[in-house]
XYZ file of C-alpha atoms in Angstrom:
659
model
C -170.920 -5.385 -23.664
C -174.206 -3.597 -23.270
C -173.884 0.377 -22.463
C -176.599 1.796 -20.219
C -176.293 5.962 -20.117
C -178.612 8.124 -18.474
C -178.840 11.720 -19.732
C -179.697 14.876 -17.322
C -182.079 17.585 -18.900
C -179.480 20.016 -18.874
C -177.826 17.618 -21.381
C -180.696 16.947 -23.576
C -181.209 20.763 -23.698
C -177.497 21.014 -24.624
C -177.741 18.818 -27.374
C -181.558 19.904 -28.546
C -179.266 23.418 -28.953
C -176.583 21.517 -30.956
C -178.976 19.471 -33.114
C -180.952 23.260 -33.947
C -177.741 24.783 -34.727
C -176.530 22.182 -37.391
C -179.815 21.471 -38.685
C -180.336 25.650 -39.446
C -181.024 26.219 -43.381
C -182.281 29.165 -44.789
C -184.976 31.090 -43.669
C -188.619 30.155 -45.532
C -191.986 32.186 -45.584
C -193.869 31.350 -42.479
C -195.897 28.705 -42.095
C -198.633 28.082 -39.543
C -196.880 26.614 -36.632
C -197.729 22.841 -35.816
C -198.774 21.365 -32.417
C -195.648 21.258 -29.909
C -194.287 17.875 -29.753
C -193.592 16.746 -26.008
C -189.914 16.152 -26.873
C -188.571 18.108 -29.556
C -185.309 15.772 -29.445
C -187.833 12.647 -31.007
C -187.973 14.893 -34.403
C -186.786 12.933 -37.624
C -184.028 15.625 -38.247
C -182.727 15.619 -34.392
C -182.972 11.537 -34.382
C -179.554 10.584 -36.297
C -177.677 13.336 -34.340
C -178.790 11.912 -31.125
C -177.829 8.665 -31.768
C -174.508 9.936 -33.244
C -173.903 11.514 -29.537
C -174.812 8.459 -28.016
C -172.404 6.289 -30.270
C -169.759 8.909 -29.585
C -170.636 8.697 -25.743
C -170.164 4.691 -26.177
C -167.334 5.102 -27.892
C -165.438 7.420 -25.430
C -166.472 5.077 -22.448
C -164.856 1.923 -24.545
C -161.715 3.448 -24.880
C -161.523 4.744 -21.421
C -162.201 1.307 -20.081
C -159.802 -0.288 -22.621
C -156.911 2.275 -21.323
C -157.740 1.351 -17.600
C -157.333 -2.174 -18.423
C -154.144 -1.669 -19.842
C -152.731 0.825 -17.142
C -153.922 -2.102 -14.783
C -152.041 -4.455 -16.895
C -149.036 -2.320 -16.788
C -149.063 -1.851 -13.285
C -149.849 -5.548 -11.908
C -146.792 -6.653 -14.477
C -144.186 -3.891 -13.214
C -145.359 -5.479 -9.490
C -144.657 -8.708 -10.332
C -141.739 -8.313 -12.741
C -139.223 -5.204 -11.103
C -136.876 -3.793 -13.113
C -133.434 -5.790 -13.224
C -130.346 -4.076 -11.688
C -127.244 -5.816 -12.718
C -124.819 -2.692 -12.150
C -122.041 -3.910 -9.307
C -122.781 -7.392 -8.956
C -120.283 -9.741 -8.646
C -119.775 -13.117 -10.779
C -121.171 -15.527 -7.889
C -124.123 -13.088 -7.374
C -124.890 -12.742 -11.373
C -124.589 -16.901 -11.204
C -127.161 -16.787 -8.489
C -129.667 -14.264 -10.095
C -129.489 -16.506 -13.302
C -130.596 -19.371 -10.823
C -133.554 -17.438 -9.722
C -134.489 -15.784 -12.703
C -134.793 -19.233 -14.492
C -136.452 -21.182 -11.577
C -139.404 -18.143 -11.698
C -139.393 -18.795 -15.606
C -140.312 -22.364 -14.574
C -142.826 -21.072 -12.008
C -144.566 -18.787 -14.516
C -144.623 -20.999 -17.319
C -146.093 -23.621 -15.563
C -148.818 -21.094 -14.164
C -149.616 -20.218 -18.189
C -149.721 -24.093 -18.932
C -152.154 -24.335 -16.419
C -154.246 -21.466 -17.145
C -154.204 -22.521 -21.157
C -155.419 -25.781 -20.193
C -158.110 -23.969 -18.107
C -159.126 -21.427 -21.677
C -159.685 -24.735 -23.799
C -161.433 -26.608 -21.033
C -163.706 -23.569 -21.109
C -163.853 -22.951 -24.562
C -165.005 -26.532 -25.180
C -167.715 -26.156 -22.559
C -168.587 -23.198 -24.173
C -168.928 -24.559 -27.557
C -171.131 -27.588 -25.642
C -173.290 -25.061 -24.504
C -174.090 -23.403 -27.401
C -174.870 -26.816 -28.971
C -176.924 -27.902 -26.048
C -178.935 -24.221 -26.421
C -179.465 -25.263 -30.451
C -180.566 -28.562 -29.683
C -183.024 -27.439 -27.050
C -184.298 -24.646 -29.180
C -184.317 -27.068 -32.116
C -186.382 -29.515 -30.359
C -189.203 -27.623 -29.639
C -189.098 -25.041 -32.188
C -191.766 -25.775 -34.736
C -191.483 -24.151 -38.246
C -194.018 -21.304 -39.298
C -195.902 -22.977 -42.082
C -198.408 -21.038 -44.412
C -201.550 -23.169 -45.604
C -202.244 -22.554 -49.336
C -204.019 -24.336 -51.761
C -202.701 -25.667 -54.592
C -204.391 -28.184 -57.368
C -203.270 -31.343 -58.187
C -202.141 -30.842 -61.725
C -200.129 -27.843 -60.141
C -198.122 -30.453 -57.387
C -197.616 -32.980 -60.789
C -196.424 -29.922 -62.705
C -194.068 -28.671 -59.974
C -192.588 -32.284 -59.350
C -192.098 -32.998 -63.031
C -191.058 -29.580 -64.104
C -192.779 -26.529 -65.792
C -192.381 -28.021 -69.496
C -194.184 -30.823 -68.712
C -197.555 -30.649 -69.253
C -199.443 -33.428 -67.130
C -203.027 -33.883 -66.065
C -205.253 -36.090 -63.825
C -207.353 -37.113 -66.700
C -206.955 -40.889 -66.080
C -209.035 -41.963 -69.647
C -206.726 -39.209 -71.451
C -203.515 -40.977 -70.166
C -204.761 -44.543 -70.465
C -203.170 -45.575 -73.681
C -199.728 -44.061 -72.730
C -199.588 -45.902 -69.533
C -200.676 -49.361 -71.367
C -198.114 -48.628 -73.875
C -195.511 -47.967 -70.915
C -196.663 -51.290 -69.304
C -195.990 -52.996 -72.607
C -192.468 -52.105 -72.712
C -191.744 -52.604 -69.480
C -192.731 -56.334 -69.938
C -190.484 -56.393 -73.110
C -186.851 -55.386 -71.325
C -185.167 -58.171 -69.797
C -185.925 -58.885 -66.092
C -183.603 -57.039 -63.662
C -183.889 -57.545 -59.912
C -186.428 -55.338 -57.993
C -183.850 -53.603 -55.599
C -187.207 -52.408 -54.200
C -188.452 -55.533 -53.133
C -185.693 -56.478 -51.456
C -185.837 -52.859 -49.870
C -189.138 -53.643 -48.367
C -188.445 -57.158 -47.516
C -185.544 -56.204 -45.433
C -187.238 -53.275 -44.119
C -188.745 -53.013 -40.123
C -188.155 -55.300 -37.621
C -188.887 -58.592 -39.550
C -186.103 -57.758 -42.118
C -184.080 -57.067 -39.534
C -184.271 -60.495 -38.175
C -184.273 -61.963 -41.153
C -180.754 -60.527 -41.978
C -179.558 -62.321 -38.249
C -181.174 -65.346 -39.209
C -179.072 -65.398 -42.812
C -176.354 -64.650 -40.870
C -176.473 -67.539 -38.515
C -176.771 -65.046 -35.066
C -179.130 -66.032 -32.564
C -180.413 -69.410 -34.105
C -183.508 -68.588 -32.428
C -181.957 -68.590 -29.094
C -183.494 -66.172 -26.031
C -181.148 -63.629 -24.774
C -180.530 -64.941 -20.897
C -181.532 -62.438 -18.288
C -179.345 -60.622 -16.027
C -180.031 -61.186 -12.527
C -179.868 -57.938 -9.990
C -176.248 -59.528 -8.692
C -174.984 -59.682 -12.101
C -176.169 -56.426 -12.874
C -174.483 -54.748 -9.631
C -171.221 -57.192 -10.777
C -171.203 -55.588 -14.273
C -171.352 -51.932 -12.946
C -168.584 -52.452 -10.430
C -166.566 -53.601 -13.113
C -167.575 -50.548 -15.583
C -166.595 -48.411 -12.515
C -163.493 -50.042 -11.978
C -162.685 -49.617 -15.513
C -163.745 -46.486 -15.689
C -161.634 -45.373 -12.776
C -158.533 -46.847 -14.195
C -159.068 -44.867 -17.454
C -159.284 -41.821 -15.415
C -155.927 -42.478 -13.612
C -154.227 -43.203 -17.345
C -156.013 -40.056 -18.680
C -154.303 -38.326 -15.477
C -151.065 -39.870 -15.680
C -150.970 -39.274 -19.943
C -151.896 -35.505 -19.071
C -149.123 -34.940 -15.925
C -146.729 -36.723 -18.411
C -147.407 -34.191 -21.462
C -147.101 -31.371 -19.390
C -143.586 -32.272 -17.873
C -142.361 -32.793 -21.230
C -143.720 -29.591 -22.702
C -142.153 -27.817 -19.693
C -139.026 -29.288 -20.454
C -138.983 -27.924 -23.883
C -139.962 -24.739 -23.103
C -137.409 -24.247 -20.192
C -134.546 -26.126 -20.976
C -132.134 -26.525 -17.716
C -129.799 -23.644 -16.855
C -125.667 -23.968 -17.193
C -123.753 -20.934 -16.360
C -121.178 -22.281 -14.506
C -118.184 -21.115 -17.283
C -119.875 -18.188 -17.977
C -118.169 -14.839 -18.093
C -119.390 -12.074 -16.414
C -120.689 -10.093 -19.609
C -122.227 -13.255 -20.682
C -123.823 -13.648 -17.202
C -125.349 -9.991 -17.612
C -126.707 -10.572 -21.119
C -128.107 -13.892 -19.818
C -129.764 -12.342 -16.995
C -131.467 -9.642 -19.412
C -132.743 -12.314 -21.901
C -134.258 -14.382 -19.061
C -135.681 -11.130 -17.600
C -137.290 -10.220 -20.433
C -138.380 -13.749 -21.239
C -140.489 -13.864 -17.722
C -141.976 -10.506 -19.098
C -143.175 -11.973 -22.019
C -144.442 -14.866 -20.467
C -146.115 -13.123 -17.589
C -148.015 -11.039 -19.883
C -149.240 -14.330 -21.661
C -150.346 -15.508 -18.455
C -152.281 -12.064 -17.451
C -154.045 -12.360 -20.557
C -154.889 -15.766 -20.504
C -156.757 -15.115 -16.787
C -158.450 -11.829 -17.978
C -159.582 -14.556 -20.606
C -160.787 -17.748 -18.316
C -162.353 -14.678 -15.793
C -164.582 -13.580 -19.591
C -165.529 -17.416 -20.092
C -166.492 -18.250 -16.538
C -168.999 -15.240 -16.693
C -169.829 -16.175 -20.561
C -170.487 -20.121 -19.102
C -172.429 -18.704 -16.476
C -174.648 -16.935 -18.967
C -174.923 -20.074 -20.781
C -175.831 -21.928 -18.173
C -178.454 -19.960 -16.844
C -179.843 -19.854 -20.365
C -180.004 -23.438 -20.798
C -181.713 -23.428 -17.306
C -184.411 -21.145 -18.525
C -185.113 -22.967 -21.599
C -184.984 -26.272 -20.071
C -187.568 -24.740 -17.489
C -189.550 -23.499 -20.171
C -189.908 -26.680 -22.733
C -189.297 -29.506 -20.304
C -192.048 -32.277 -20.612
C -192.424 -34.797 -17.780
C -190.455 -38.074 -18.248
C -193.600 -40.816 -18.774
C -193.081 -44.524 -18.546
C -194.844 -46.583 -21.734
C -196.488 -49.764 -20.465
C -198.668 -52.074 -21.383
C -201.841 -52.841 -19.153
C -204.805 -55.107 -20.094
C -208.159 -53.573 -19.491
C -208.635 -56.420 -16.802
C -205.397 -55.776 -15.002
C -206.357 -51.797 -14.666
C -209.719 -52.825 -13.431
C -207.447 -54.914 -10.888
C -205.914 -52.455 -9.973
C -208.268 -49.574 -9.638
C -210.860 -52.280 -7.118
C -207.656 -53.683 -5.362
C -205.214 -56.135 -6.839
C -206.782 -58.968 -4.246
C -210.365 -59.017 -6.382
C -210.365 -60.560 -9.923
C -211.923 -58.477 -12.564
C -213.272 -58.870 -15.893
C -214.943 -56.538 -18.600
C -217.982 -58.971 -18.358
C -220.736 -56.816 -17.601
C -223.716 -58.740 -17.680
C -221.648 -61.319 -15.412
C -220.977 -58.256 -12.962
C -223.833 -56.261 -13.127
C -225.771 -57.451 -9.996
C -222.065 -57.152 -7.740
C -221.469 -53.923 -9.246
C -225.112 -52.607 -8.248
C -224.841 -54.334 -4.857
C -221.296 -52.086 -4.563
C -222.396 -48.986 -5.513
C -225.003 -49.159 -2.881
C -222.706 -49.907 -0.029
C -220.048 -47.442 -1.289
C -222.580 -44.215 -1.591
C -221.223 -42.822 1.652
C -217.738 -43.573 1.239
C -214.885 -41.117 0.445
C -213.003 -41.979 -3.062
C -209.541 -42.070 -2.129
C -208.512 -41.669 -5.527
C -210.353 -38.123 -5.640
C -208.296 -37.164 -2.846
C -205.032 -38.098 -3.895
C -206.022 -36.029 -7.554
C -206.913 -33.339 -4.874
C -203.813 -32.888 -3.222
C -201.405 -33.548 -6.106
C -199.333 -31.040 -7.344
C -197.547 -28.046 -5.265
C -201.063 -26.446 -4.851
C -202.461 -30.043 -3.042
C -199.474 -29.809 -0.580
C -200.141 -26.279 0.422
C -203.649 -27.133 1.266
C -204.359 -27.808 4.997
C -206.474 -31.370 5.666
C -209.728 -30.194 6.639
C -210.285 -33.144 9.295
C -207.479 -34.562 11.220
C -208.193 -37.990 9.792
C -206.132 -38.584 6.643
C -207.478 -39.992 3.277
C -208.873 -43.242 3.345
C -206.419 -45.152 1.343
C -207.063 -49.224 0.653
C -204.995 -51.267 2.945
C -203.765 -52.772 0.205
C -202.133 -50.046 -1.346
C -200.298 -48.048 1.597
C -197.959 -50.983 2.424
C -194.872 -49.299 3.431
C -194.165 -46.023 5.810
C -191.187 -43.865 5.505
C -190.596 -40.933 7.588
C -187.923 -38.088 6.377
C -186.492 -36.017 8.648
C -184.146 -32.776 8.536
C -181.632 -32.413 10.764
C -182.575 -29.916 13.441
C -180.973 -26.203 13.678
C -177.599 -26.035 13.227
C -174.700 -23.526 14.604
C -174.438 -21.913 11.205
C -178.588 -22.271 10.411
C -178.808 -20.103 13.448
C -175.886 -17.361 11.745
C -177.611 -17.919 8.280
C -174.796 -19.192 6.962
C -174.049 -21.828 4.082
C -172.900 -24.691 6.151
C -173.487 -27.377 2.996
C -170.049 -30.014 3.702
C -168.479 -28.262 6.539
C -169.025 -30.516 9.966
C -171.151 -28.525 12.514
C -173.080 -29.576 15.781
C -176.528 -28.544 16.598
C -177.246 -25.374 18.265
C -179.106 -25.930 21.789
C -182.595 -24.902 19.534
C -181.569 -27.774 17.527
C -181.286 -30.009 20.174
C -184.654 -29.129 21.421
C -186.507 -29.672 18.165
C -184.574 -32.941 17.612
C -186.221 -34.111 21.167
C -189.640 -32.455 20.327
C -189.858 -34.592 16.886
C -188.584 -37.870 18.797
C -191.550 -37.146 21.581
C -194.177 -36.370 18.599
C -193.027 -39.655 16.566
C -193.803 -41.395 20.195
C -197.055 -40.060 20.705
C -197.929 -40.861 16.933
C -197.259 -44.501 17.497
C -194.181 -44.443 15.473
C -191.518 -47.292 15.621
C -188.576 -47.710 13.531
C -186.129 -51.018 12.461
C -183.494 -48.776 10.953
C -182.487 -45.244 10.766
C -180.015 -43.876 7.618
C -178.205 -40.711 7.900
C -175.039 -38.879 6.361
C -171.775 -38.546 7.584
C -171.886 -34.923 9.404
C -172.421 -34.463 12.691
C -175.720 -32.562 12.497
C -177.911 -35.231 11.161
C -176.247 -38.154 12.905
C -176.823 -36.006 16.372
C -180.235 -35.573 15.376
C -180.708 -39.357 14.464
C -179.475 -39.878 17.941
C -181.780 -37.401 19.886
C -184.925 -38.546 18.083
C -184.480 -42.336 18.970
C -182.906 -41.585 22.637
C -186.983 -39.372 23.190
C -188.446 -42.326 21.221
C -186.823 -44.700 23.473
C -185.659 -46.688 20.725
C -181.691 -46.464 21.240
C -181.225 -50.125 20.217
C -182.229 -49.246 16.487
C -178.855 -49.606 14.162
C -177.466 -46.454 12.223
C -176.534 -46.824 8.788
C -174.156 -43.455 7.486
C -173.688 -42.437 4.030
C -171.674 -39.515 2.467
C -174.607 -39.846 -0.392
C -177.169 -38.403 1.848
C -174.447 -35.341 2.635
C -176.152 -31.794 2.462
C -175.858 -29.940 -1.046
C -171.990 -29.211 -1.765
C -172.202 -25.098 -2.132
C -168.858 -24.628 -3.583
C -167.192 -21.098 -3.241
C -170.332 -20.347 -0.845
C -169.391 -22.390 1.872
C -169.459 -19.871 5.308
C -170.805 -16.989 3.498
C -173.753 -15.200 4.900
C -177.060 -15.582 2.774
C -178.495 -11.766 3.499
C -175.148 -10.533 2.602
C -174.879 -12.393 -0.369
C -178.671 -11.369 -1.436
C -177.660 -7.654 -0.528
C -174.568 -7.945 -2.918
C -175.781 -10.126 -5.507
C -179.681 -9.600 -5.196
C -182.193 -11.947 -3.741
C -183.441 -13.660 -7.216
C -179.822 -15.020 -7.795
C -179.389 -16.217 -4.318
C -182.793 -18.119 -4.687
C -181.527 -19.481 -7.976
C -178.054 -20.562 -5.967
C -180.175 -22.029 -3.153
C -183.586 -23.406 -4.385
C -183.068 -24.264 -8.234
C -182.734 -27.583 -9.917
C -179.969 -27.527 -12.177
C -177.695 -24.303 -11.544
C -174.267 -24.851 -9.224
C -173.106 -22.004 -7.620
C -169.290 -21.703 -8.455
C -167.067 -24.347 -7.335
C -164.737 -24.101 -4.223
C -161.178 -24.031 -5.108
C -157.739 -24.920 -2.790
C -157.295 -21.014 -1.783
C -160.866 -21.653 0.275
C -160.560 -20.764 3.779
C -162.551 -23.994 4.527
C -161.485 -26.174 1.531
C -158.717 -28.254 3.982
C -161.241 -28.852 6.892
C -163.712 -30.865 4.510
C -161.253 -32.520 2.003
C -158.342 -33.205 5.278
C -161.601 -34.858 7.164
C -160.855 -38.483 8.019
C -164.482 -39.180 7.537
C -164.336 -39.073 3.695
C -161.783 -42.036 3.665
C -165.058 -44.064 4.268
C -166.745 -42.983 1.126
C -166.863 -45.220 -2.052
C -165.062 -42.514 -3.914
C -161.435 -41.248 -4.438
C -161.354 -37.933 -2.410
C -160.146 -36.070 -6.118
C -163.448 -37.414 -7.275
C -165.784 -35.816 -4.840
C -167.805 -33.156 -5.797
C -166.563 -29.554 -5.536
C -169.716 -28.025 -5.985
C -172.982 -29.390 -6.740
C -176.866 -28.568 -7.865
C -179.698 -30.178 -6.494
C -179.899 -32.359 -10.071
C -176.029 -33.501 -8.851
C -177.069 -34.396 -5.384
C -180.434 -36.392 -6.593
C -177.746 -38.462 -9.083
C -175.514 -39.607 -6.384
C -178.488 -40.389 -3.810
C -180.179 -42.109 -6.114
C -177.798 -45.068 -6.353
C -177.224 -45.081 -2.292
C -181.583 -45.238 -2.257
C -182.169 -47.762 -4.661
C -179.505 -50.641 -3.775
C -179.474 -49.833 -0.330
C -182.820 -48.283 1.429
C -184.851 -49.454 -0.872
C -184.610 -53.210 -0.638
C -184.859 -52.752 3.220
C -188.271 -50.973 2.921
C -189.286 -53.431 0.572
C -188.511 -56.067 3.240
C -191.113 -54.307 5.376
C -188.684 -52.308 7.605
C -189.707 -49.134 9.169
C -187.126 -46.838 8.172
C -186.196 -43.282 8.912
C -183.966 -40.944 6.988
C -182.261 -38.168 8.847
C -180.324 -35.935 6.049
C -180.427 -32.759 5.213
C -182.490 -29.643 3.681
C -181.464 -30.390 0.124
C -181.049 -34.161 -0.359
C -184.264 -34.350 1.360
C -185.759 -32.692 -1.197
C -183.992 -34.357 -3.907
C -185.680 -37.461 -2.806
C -189.150 -36.373 -2.072
C -188.670 -34.916 -5.980
C -187.878 -38.388 -6.957
C -190.636 -40.053 -5.328
C -193.451 -38.053 -5.756
C -192.470 -36.805 -9.414
C -192.251 -33.170 -8.531
C -191.094 -31.362 -11.430
C -187.885 -29.322 -12.002
C -189.752 -25.653 -11.801
C -192.148 -27.122 -8.607
C -189.054 -28.489 -6.352
C -187.848 -24.723 -6.169
C -190.800 -23.429 -4.124
C -190.842 -27.000 -1.818
C -189.580 -25.858 1.727
C -188.610 -27.922 4.638
C -187.665 -26.776 8.259
C -185.533 -27.935 10.192
C -186.672 -30.854 12.841
C -189.906 -30.861 11.291
C -190.973 -34.730 10.138
C -192.451 -35.951 6.722
C -194.475 -38.589 6.858
C -194.650 -40.884 3.376
C -197.334 -44.030 2.749
C -196.070 -46.029 -0.153
C -197.355 -48.654 -2.397
C -195.514 -51.978 -3.015
C -193.498 -50.243 -5.828
C -192.691 -47.486 -3.521
C -194.701 -44.855 -5.037
C -196.584 -42.516 -2.735
C -200.323 -43.267 -1.928
C -201.353 -39.785 -1.509
C -199.189 -36.336 -0.844
C -196.322 -36.309 2.021
C -197.557 -34.383 5.371
C -195.452 -32.463 7.589
C -196.362 -33.933 10.949
C -196.734 -31.247 13.916
C -198.422 -28.212 14.789
C -199.763 -26.359 11.484
C -198.779 -22.881 12.480
C -196.203 -23.520 13.642
C -194.914 -25.438 10.443
C -195.846 -22.248 8.345
C -193.912 -20.142 10.856
C -190.830 -22.526 10.287
C -191.218 -22.380 6.625
C -191.832 -18.725 6.420
C -188.132 -18.291 8.603
C -186.649 -20.447 5.812
C -187.540 -18.867 3.013
C -186.422 -15.502 4.648
C -183.082 -16.566 4.971
C -182.132 -15.485 1.566
C -183.405 -12.106 1.815
C -182.055 -8.747 2.491
C -182.326 -8.159 6.239
C -184.810 -4.657 6.590
C -183.575 -2.881 10.453
C -186.278 -2.682 12.471
C -187.732 0.868 13.043
């Protein structure tokens, strides 16, 4: 715990006077007065007393805080377990009271058990996060080494011990070396284990071991095709689901067993009045004890949750500081590189003499032609995306490179977008402005000559409605539309339904920005007490998911959105694009940002500054491997797009009242 104290000038003067009184000594002969200090409390004598004063105040604050917590605990327990009144109760009333107390013990003990499980889970999570932080720091931290000069003789002495006098004078040591060699020859021949180790090390050694064991017999490992891989993946997922079900069942059985041991069945039918009164007192005391333990565990859970949040933020900061881009190693011959650079249809060779004349002719022809590679380099990264195109025409890309076109679209303005609330998985229709945005988007795409063969949307109404309105404005209502929950908006957990500006006022704009725009930080999860929990998880549309309802997320970061979106992209959408189909994806802000991050290789830090306004189409040109040949482009009026981006970025800021 960190405590901050603020002192008024009067308190500082009182402290100084106290310090001066306590540090008075016998008068000494007058000395020349030193120059006045800016702050007398910073003198060497006053500093210890000031520290003691601060520590005393801190101890008082801690004691007061502990006392407040204890008082709150006593008040809470007094409300939960009121005093027991047994005077004047009949035998039947006491039996009924015993039954009620027994039921209450079962309820409270079950609550305590559940919180114990949560505490253990939090402890494991804290342990894992601490290990993760150590791994991240240990992975990137270099030891501080000091350069020293050491002679070869000193190194040998340190290796062989200080008693040995060793010299690197080979002539002086020649005779002794020859004697040692002669003695080795005279000894009996022993199998040299070093040769075996050298012979069996590396890939060759491993191959020899497998050959000796009879494994492989020179047969090549059969390749797994896409259908077989998908089948294996399905089998693994089914097996994992069965294992999870068995684990859940085992946990339930264990809970029932423990609860039966802790709270045995009640049998008070043959007890006398005095025995029933004594039993009621014992059960009332047990409720006190169990409820107090449950309260302490609840406090511990709250503390652990704060610690987990802090550690998760620390991991996020460390990853952002140290993370390197994931690069894929490939082997490419020089001819293949030249072929890729000079268009794949041409055959390139490194025979410079043979190609000299043709190269000169091509250079003369292409003097006035723009190099598309320079345009791609200049416009890559977040800075390049922010630059405006100087000319209306796109950068020149060879026809063989830009094979596919893809359009991404964030749905039009929703009802809760207008109210500046976290909508997430709550199903909301488009507002009037959102309907107009979708229709204008369709008209723009029609003017630009876009046609679609297939449309993908989430299962939320605002993205489906946007797709229908766009196709209607384009006159392409017949185009098939496929829906999947994997294109849904990011699950904002407990933030769902809250106003972004109010959250910024209560928690700070920076924290709200982390919740909204960061890559790896998850908001607090939604629970059953949330007002929109049942509206989401009792919705019939989620019965169509390829996951059971209890496995659907309760909160997500952008990383989790990308993890659930990628299988659908790779197994469903990407194959259709490779077949030559023109695809429109009508989704949401975060699912679209996650897909752009994957396609364009945007870093975890840069993705937080990528903003997509509602109802603005994003055009991508992809090569045969579905990699962008140039940065994505927002279609439409540039000034209107920039104004819409600013409106989205201002949603998480505190509202300033107009003067």
